[in-house]
Tab-separated table of C-alpha atoms in Angstrom:
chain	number	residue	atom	x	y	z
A	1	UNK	CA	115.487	129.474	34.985
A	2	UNK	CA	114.048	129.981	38.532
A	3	UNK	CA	110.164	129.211	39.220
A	4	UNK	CA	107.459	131.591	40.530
A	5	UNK	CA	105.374	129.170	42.856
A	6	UNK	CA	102.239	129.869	44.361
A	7	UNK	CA	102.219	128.086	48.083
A	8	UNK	CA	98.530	126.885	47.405
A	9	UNK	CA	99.527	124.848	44.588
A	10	UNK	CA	101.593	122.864	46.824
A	11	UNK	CA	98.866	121.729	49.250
A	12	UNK	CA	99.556	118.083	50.275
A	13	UNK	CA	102.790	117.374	48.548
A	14	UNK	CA	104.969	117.728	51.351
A	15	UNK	CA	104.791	115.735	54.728
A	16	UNK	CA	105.434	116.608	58.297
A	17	UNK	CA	108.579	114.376	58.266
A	18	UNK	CA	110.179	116.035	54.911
A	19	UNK	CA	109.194	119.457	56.067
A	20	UNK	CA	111.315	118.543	59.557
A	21	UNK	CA	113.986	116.878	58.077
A	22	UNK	CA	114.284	119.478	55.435
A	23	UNK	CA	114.598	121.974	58.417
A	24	UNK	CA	116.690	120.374	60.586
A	25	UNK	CA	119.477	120.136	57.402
A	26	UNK	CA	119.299	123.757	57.075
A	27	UNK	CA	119.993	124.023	60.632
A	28	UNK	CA	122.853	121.454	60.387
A	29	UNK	CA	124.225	123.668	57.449
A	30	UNK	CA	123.987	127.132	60.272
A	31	UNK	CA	125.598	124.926	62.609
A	32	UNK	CA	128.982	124.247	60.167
A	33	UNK	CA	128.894	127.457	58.562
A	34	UNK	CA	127.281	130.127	60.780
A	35	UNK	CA	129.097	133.314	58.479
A	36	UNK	CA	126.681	131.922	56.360
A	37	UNK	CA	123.283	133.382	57.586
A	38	UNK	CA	121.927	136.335	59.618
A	39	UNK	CA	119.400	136.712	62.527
A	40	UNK	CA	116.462	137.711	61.499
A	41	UNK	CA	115.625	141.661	60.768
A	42	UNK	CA	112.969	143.284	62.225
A	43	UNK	CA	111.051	147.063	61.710
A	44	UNK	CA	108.076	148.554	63.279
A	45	UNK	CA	106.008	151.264	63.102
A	46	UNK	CA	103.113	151.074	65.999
A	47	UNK	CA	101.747	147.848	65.096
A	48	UNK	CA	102.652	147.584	61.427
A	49	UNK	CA	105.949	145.021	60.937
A	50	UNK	CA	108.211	143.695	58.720
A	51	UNK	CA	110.058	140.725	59.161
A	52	UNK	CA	113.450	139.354	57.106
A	53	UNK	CA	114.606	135.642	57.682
A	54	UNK	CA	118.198	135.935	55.410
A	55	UNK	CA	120.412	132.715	55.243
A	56	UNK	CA	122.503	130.451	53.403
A	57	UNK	CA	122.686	126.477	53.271
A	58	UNK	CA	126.236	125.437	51.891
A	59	UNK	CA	125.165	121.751	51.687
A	60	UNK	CA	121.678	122.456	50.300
A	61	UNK	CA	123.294	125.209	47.686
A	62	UNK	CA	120.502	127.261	48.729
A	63	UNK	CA	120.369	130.983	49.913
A	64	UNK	CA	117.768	134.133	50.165
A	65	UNK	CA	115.419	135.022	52.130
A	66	UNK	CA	112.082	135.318	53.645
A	67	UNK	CA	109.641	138.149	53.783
A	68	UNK	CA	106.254	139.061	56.088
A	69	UNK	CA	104.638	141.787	57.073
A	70	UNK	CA	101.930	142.102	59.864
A	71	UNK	CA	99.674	144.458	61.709
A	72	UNK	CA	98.676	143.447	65.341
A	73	UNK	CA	96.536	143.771	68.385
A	74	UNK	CA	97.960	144.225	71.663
A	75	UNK	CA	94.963	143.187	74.325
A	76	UNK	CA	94.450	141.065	77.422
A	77	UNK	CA	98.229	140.116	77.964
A	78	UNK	CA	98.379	138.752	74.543
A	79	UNK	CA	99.367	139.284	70.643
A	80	UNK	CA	97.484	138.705	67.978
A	81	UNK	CA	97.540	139.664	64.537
A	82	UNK	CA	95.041	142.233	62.853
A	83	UNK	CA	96.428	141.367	59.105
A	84	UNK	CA	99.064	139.207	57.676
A	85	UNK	CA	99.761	139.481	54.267
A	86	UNK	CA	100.959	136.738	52.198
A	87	UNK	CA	104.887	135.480	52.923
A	88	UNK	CA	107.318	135.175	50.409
A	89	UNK	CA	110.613	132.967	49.890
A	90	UNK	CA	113.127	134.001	47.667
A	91	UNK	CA	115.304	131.535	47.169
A	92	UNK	CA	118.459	131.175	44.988
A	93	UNK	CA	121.292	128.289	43.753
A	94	UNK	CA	124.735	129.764	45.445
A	95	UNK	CA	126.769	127.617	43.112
A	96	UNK	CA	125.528	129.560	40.093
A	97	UNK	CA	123.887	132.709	41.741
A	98	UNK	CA	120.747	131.906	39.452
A	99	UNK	CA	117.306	132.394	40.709
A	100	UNK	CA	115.850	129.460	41.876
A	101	UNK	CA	112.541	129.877	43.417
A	102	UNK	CA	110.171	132.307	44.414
A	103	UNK	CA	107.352	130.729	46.343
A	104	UNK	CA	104.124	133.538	47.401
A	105	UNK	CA	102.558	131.940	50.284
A	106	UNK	CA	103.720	129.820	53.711
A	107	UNK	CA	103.880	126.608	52.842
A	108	UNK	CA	100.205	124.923	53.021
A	109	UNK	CA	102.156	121.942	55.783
A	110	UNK	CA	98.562	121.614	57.881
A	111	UNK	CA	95.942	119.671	56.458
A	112	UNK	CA	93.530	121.224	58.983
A	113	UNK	CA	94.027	125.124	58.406
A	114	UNK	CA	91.931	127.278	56.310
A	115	UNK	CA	93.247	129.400	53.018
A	116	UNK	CA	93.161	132.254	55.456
A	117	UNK	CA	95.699	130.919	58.069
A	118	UNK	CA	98.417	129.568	55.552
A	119	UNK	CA	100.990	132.065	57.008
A	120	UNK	CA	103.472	130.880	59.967
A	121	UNK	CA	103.367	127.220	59.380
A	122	UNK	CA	107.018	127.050	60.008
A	123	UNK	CA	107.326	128.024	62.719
A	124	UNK	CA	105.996	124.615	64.366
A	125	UNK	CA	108.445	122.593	62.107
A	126	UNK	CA	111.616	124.344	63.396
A	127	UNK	CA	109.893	123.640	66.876
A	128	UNK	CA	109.947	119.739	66.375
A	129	UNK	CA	113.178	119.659	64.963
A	130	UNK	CA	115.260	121.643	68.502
A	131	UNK	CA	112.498	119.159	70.229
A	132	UNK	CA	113.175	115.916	68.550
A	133	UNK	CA	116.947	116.045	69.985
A	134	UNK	CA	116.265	117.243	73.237
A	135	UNK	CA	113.386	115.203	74.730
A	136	UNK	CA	113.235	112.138	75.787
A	137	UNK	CA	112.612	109.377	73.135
A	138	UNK	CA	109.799	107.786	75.188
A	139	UNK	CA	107.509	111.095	75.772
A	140	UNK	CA	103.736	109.726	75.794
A	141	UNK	CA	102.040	112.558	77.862
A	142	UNK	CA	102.112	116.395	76.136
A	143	UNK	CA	101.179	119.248	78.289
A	144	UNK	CA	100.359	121.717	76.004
A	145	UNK	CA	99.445	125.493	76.618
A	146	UNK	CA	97.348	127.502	73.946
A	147	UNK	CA	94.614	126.816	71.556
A	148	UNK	CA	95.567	129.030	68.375
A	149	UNK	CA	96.871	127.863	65.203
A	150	UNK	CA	100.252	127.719	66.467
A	151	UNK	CA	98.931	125.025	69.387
A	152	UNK	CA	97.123	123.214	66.691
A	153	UNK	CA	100.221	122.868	64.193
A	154	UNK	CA	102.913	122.318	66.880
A	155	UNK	CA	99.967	119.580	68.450
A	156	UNK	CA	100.748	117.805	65.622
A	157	UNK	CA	104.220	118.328	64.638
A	158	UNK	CA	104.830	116.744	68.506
A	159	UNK	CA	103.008	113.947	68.020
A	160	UNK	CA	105.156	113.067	64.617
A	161	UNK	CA	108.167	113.242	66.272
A	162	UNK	CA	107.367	111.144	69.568
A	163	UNK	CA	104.596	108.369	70.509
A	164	UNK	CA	102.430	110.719	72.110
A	165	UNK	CA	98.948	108.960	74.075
A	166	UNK	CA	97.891	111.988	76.106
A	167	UNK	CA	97.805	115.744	75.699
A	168	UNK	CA	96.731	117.682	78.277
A	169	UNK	CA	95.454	121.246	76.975
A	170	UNK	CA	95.121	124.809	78.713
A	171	UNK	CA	94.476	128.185	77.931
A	172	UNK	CA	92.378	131.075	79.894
A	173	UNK	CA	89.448	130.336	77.749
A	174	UNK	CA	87.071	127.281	78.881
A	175	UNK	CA	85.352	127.385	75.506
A	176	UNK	CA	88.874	127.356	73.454
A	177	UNK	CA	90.000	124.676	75.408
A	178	UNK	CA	86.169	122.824	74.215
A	179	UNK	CA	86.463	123.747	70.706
A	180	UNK	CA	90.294	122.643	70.634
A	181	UNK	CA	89.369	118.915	71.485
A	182	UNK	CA	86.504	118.419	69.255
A	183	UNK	CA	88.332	120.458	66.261
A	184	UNK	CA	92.013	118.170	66.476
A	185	UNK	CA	90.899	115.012	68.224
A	186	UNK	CA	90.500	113.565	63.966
A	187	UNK	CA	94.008	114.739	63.318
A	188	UNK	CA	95.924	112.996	65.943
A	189	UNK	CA	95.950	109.468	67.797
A	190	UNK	CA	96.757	110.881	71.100
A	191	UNK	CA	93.515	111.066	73.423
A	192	UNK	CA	93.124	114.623	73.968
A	193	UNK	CA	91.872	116.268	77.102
A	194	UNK	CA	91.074	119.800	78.369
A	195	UNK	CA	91.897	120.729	81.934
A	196	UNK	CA	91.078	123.873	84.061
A	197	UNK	CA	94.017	124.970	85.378
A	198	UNK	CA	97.935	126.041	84.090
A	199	UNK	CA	99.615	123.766	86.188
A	200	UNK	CA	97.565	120.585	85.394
A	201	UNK	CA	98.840	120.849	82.050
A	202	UNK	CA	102.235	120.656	82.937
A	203	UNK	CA	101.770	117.874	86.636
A	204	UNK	CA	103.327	114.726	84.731
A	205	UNK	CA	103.894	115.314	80.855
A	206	UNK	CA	106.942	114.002	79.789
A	207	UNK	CA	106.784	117.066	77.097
A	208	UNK	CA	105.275	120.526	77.825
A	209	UNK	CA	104.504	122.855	74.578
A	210	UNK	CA	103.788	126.319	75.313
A	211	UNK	CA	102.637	127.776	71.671
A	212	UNK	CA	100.556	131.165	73.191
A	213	UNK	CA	100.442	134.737	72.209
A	214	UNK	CA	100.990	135.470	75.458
A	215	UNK	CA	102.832	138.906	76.761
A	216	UNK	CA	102.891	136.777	80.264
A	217	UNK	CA	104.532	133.551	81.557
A	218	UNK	CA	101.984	130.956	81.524
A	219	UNK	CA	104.639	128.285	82.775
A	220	UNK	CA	105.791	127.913	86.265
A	221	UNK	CA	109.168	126.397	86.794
A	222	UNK	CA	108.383	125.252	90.001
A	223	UNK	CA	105.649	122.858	88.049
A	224	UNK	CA	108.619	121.132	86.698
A	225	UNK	CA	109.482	117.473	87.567
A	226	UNK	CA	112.708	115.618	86.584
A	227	UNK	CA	113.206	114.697	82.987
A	228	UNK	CA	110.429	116.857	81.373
A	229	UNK	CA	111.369	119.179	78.531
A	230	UNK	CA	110.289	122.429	77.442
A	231	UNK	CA	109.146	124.059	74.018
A	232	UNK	CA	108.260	127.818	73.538
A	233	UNK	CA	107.744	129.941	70.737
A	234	UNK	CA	106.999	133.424	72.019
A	235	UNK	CA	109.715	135.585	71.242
A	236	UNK	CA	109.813	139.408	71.636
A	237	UNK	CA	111.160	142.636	69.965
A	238	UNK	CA	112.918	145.580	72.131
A	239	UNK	CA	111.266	148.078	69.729
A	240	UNK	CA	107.214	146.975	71.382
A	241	UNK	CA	108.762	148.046	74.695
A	242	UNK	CA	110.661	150.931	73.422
A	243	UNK	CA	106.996	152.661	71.410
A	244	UNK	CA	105.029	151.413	74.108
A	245	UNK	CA	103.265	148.898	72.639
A	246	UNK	CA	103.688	146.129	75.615
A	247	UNK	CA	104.408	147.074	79.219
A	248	UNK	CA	107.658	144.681	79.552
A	249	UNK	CA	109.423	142.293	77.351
A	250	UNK	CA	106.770	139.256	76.386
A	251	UNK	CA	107.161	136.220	78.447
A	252	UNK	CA	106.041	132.554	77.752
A	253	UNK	CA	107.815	131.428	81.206
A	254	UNK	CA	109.250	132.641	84.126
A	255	UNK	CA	112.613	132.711	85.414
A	256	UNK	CA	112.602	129.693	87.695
A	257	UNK	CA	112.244	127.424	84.042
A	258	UNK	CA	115.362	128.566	83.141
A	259	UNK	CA	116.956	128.097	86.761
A	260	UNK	CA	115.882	124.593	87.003
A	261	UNK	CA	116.979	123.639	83.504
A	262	UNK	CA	120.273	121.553	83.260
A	263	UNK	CA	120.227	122.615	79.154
A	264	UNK	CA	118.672	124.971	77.107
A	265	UNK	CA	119.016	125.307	73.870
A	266	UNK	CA	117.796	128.174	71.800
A	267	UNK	CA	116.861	128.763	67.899
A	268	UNK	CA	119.326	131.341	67.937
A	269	UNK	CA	121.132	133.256	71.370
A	270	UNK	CA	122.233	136.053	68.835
A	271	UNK	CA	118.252	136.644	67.972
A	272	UNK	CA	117.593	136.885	71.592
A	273	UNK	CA	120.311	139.457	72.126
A	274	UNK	CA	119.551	141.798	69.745
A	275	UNK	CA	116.218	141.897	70.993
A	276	UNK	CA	116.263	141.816	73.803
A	277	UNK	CA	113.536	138.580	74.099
A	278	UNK	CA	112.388	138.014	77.701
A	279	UNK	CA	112.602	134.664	78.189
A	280	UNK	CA	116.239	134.513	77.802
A	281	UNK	CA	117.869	137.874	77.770
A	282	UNK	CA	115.622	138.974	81.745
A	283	UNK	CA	117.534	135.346	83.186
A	284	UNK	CA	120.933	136.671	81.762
A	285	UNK	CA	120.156	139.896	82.829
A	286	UNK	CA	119.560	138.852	86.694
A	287	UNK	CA	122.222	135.962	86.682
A	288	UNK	CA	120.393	133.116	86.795
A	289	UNK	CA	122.807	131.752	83.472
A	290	UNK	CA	125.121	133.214	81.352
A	291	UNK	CA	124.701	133.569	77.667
A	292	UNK	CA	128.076	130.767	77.217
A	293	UNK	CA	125.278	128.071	78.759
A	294	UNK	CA	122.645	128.710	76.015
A	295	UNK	CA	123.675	127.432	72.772
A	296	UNK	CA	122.551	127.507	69.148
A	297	UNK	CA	120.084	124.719	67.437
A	298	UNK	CA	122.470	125.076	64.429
A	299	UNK	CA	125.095	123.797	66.942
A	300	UNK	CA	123.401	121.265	68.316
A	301	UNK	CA	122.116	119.419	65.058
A	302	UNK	CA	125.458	119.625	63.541
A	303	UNK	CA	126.906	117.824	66.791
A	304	UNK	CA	129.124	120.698	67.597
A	305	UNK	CA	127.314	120.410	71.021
A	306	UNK	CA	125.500	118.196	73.486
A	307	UNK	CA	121.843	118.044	74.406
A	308	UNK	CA	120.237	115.757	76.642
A	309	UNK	CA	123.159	113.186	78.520
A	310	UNK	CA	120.656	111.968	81.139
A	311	UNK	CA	116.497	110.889	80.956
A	312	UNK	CA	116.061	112.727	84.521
A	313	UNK	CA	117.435	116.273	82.958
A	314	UNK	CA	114.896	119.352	82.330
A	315	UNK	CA	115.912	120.650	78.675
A	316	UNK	CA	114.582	123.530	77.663
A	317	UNK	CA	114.179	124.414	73.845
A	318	UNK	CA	113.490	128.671	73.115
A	319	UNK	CA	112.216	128.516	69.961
A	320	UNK	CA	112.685	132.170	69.715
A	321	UNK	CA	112.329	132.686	65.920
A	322	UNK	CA	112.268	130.973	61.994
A	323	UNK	CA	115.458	131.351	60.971
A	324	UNK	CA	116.371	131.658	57.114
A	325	UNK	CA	118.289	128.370	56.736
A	326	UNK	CA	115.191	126.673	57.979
A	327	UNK	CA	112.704	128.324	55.447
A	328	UNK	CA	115.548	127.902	52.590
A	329	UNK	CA	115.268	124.514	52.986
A	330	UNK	CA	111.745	124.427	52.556
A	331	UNK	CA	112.046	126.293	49.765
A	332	UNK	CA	114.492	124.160	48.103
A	333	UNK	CA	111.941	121.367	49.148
A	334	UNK	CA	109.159	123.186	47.357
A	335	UNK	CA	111.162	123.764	44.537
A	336	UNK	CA	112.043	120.018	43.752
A	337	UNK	CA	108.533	119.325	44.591
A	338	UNK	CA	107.219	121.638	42.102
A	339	UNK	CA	109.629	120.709	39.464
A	340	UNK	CA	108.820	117.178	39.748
A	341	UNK	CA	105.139	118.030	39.421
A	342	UNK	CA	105.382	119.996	36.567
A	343	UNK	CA	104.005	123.464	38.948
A	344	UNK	CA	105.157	126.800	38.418
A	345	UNK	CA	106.013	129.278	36.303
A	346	UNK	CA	109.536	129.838	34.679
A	347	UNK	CA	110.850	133.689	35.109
């Protein structure tokens, strides 16, 4: 029998480092058997959404999908959400086709966010995992760009996967940037500091982090120095430009970042075809690289591909959406966590 799990009743049972290496197997499994999962779907209506994260893990014997719907705000060159309602995995054994799981709720992974912002924790796990290949092993100084709850959780998901001793924080608000330091300086050993402008952020980190809502490139690429990499998050749909909604395709950094990368990896190049997402698909577009240079994170974990081959390389990692296999994974990870806690209820 499967379980009905409420994500709440999970809080503090799983760690950073099962959370990532749960994701980064689902990944591995997309990587040996891409037939196996889907990009995720997208519809809108003005600035209602619905999101579906299909996928299968072979390995894991897990398969499903994930479920969210949002409303947002469109203001000041950014995104933000007016309502989120809760997520939902679905999550089922493909040896026997049984139900396995269905879990209301993104997983509670933060020790540091409020009931109200348990939605899109994943997001910063599948973030660490294309990061944790790519960057250098020795990263100590994180430039990081935002102050939301995506810049808090991927603060922190960096700093697990390399021995971080300075981050460097920007965004366009002064007082943000304040309240940032004094509200994660207790959840990480890193000495934090706030600076004033974009490119200060970026002047000497080892890792740069952009985790934004922005609609605009907030990275330079002529800020880049020799053997720095890149993370970003912000992905885009066709459909905002198409109803109007946003001007141009959202940006987290300009074309010269992708000119002045020797790799780039992203979540998933399909994705950013089919919608069109600026970051990647406006480079193509004005031949700067081809999509054959941009390869998969499924790819790369499985070891179908290389990522870094030298320390003085710029990689670049587009985390340009949650894929299903990742949030399969977690699901089969909240299952087994559940079960061996006794949580849940059988259906």
């Amino acid at each position: 029998m499967g379980l009905m799990i409420r994500s709440e009743d999970l809080q503090g049972m799983i760690t950073i480092d099962e959370a990532i290496a749960a994701v980064r197997e689902g990944f591995r499994d997309q990587g040996e058997l891409p037939s196996y999962s889907a990009p995720r779907l997208r519809i809108l209506h003005g600035d209602r959404r619905v999101s579906i994260h299909p996928g299968g893990c072979h390995n894991l014997q897990v398969c499903g999908m994930f479920i969210h719907v949002e409303r947002f705000t469109f203001t000041g060159g950014a995104q933000q959400y007016a309502g989120a309602g809760k997520r939902v995995y679905v999550a089922y054994d493909t040896e026997t086709a049984a139900l396995k799981a269905i879990i209301v709720g993104s997983l509670p992974l933060f020790e540091f966010d409020p009931p109200e912002d348990w939605y899109g924790t994943e997001t910063a796990i599948t973030g660490a995992v294309g990061t944790e290949i790519l960057a250098r092993p020795d990263c100590k100084v994180l430039g990081l760009y935002g102050t939301g709850r995506q810049a808090r959780r991927h603060l922190v998901a960096m700093c697990a996967i390399r021995p971080i001793e300075t981050v460097r924080i920007y965004s366009r608000s002064a007082d943000n940037r304040r309240e940032f330091v004094a509200r994660m300086q207790p959840y990480v050993d890193a000495r934090l500091e706030a600076v004033e402008a974009a490119e200060d952020a970026a002047s000497g980190a080892d890792l740069i982090c952009l985790a934004t809502g922005a609609n605009v490139a907030v990275l330079k690429g002529a800020w880049l120095e020799a053997g720095q990499h890149v993370t970003s998050i912000v992905a885009s749909n066709k459909e905002l430009v198409e109803q109007g909604l946003v001007a141009r395709p959202r940006r987290e950094f300009d074309d010269d970042v992708i000119a002045r990368a020797d790799r780039v990896i992203a979540t998933l190049t399909e994705q950013a075809i089919q919608d069109e997402q600026g970051d990647l698909f406006e480079p193509v577009s004005r031949g700067i690289v081809a999509w054959d240079d941009i390869d998969d994170l499924g790819a790369l974990v499985a070891g179908k591909v290389a990522g870094r081959t030298a320390a003085d390389q710029i990689t670049v990692f587009k985390q340009n959406s949650d894929q299903g296999v990742g949030f399969m994974a977690l699901a089969k990870l909240a299952h087994d966590k559940a079960r061996e806690a006794g949580i849940g209820i059988e259906i």
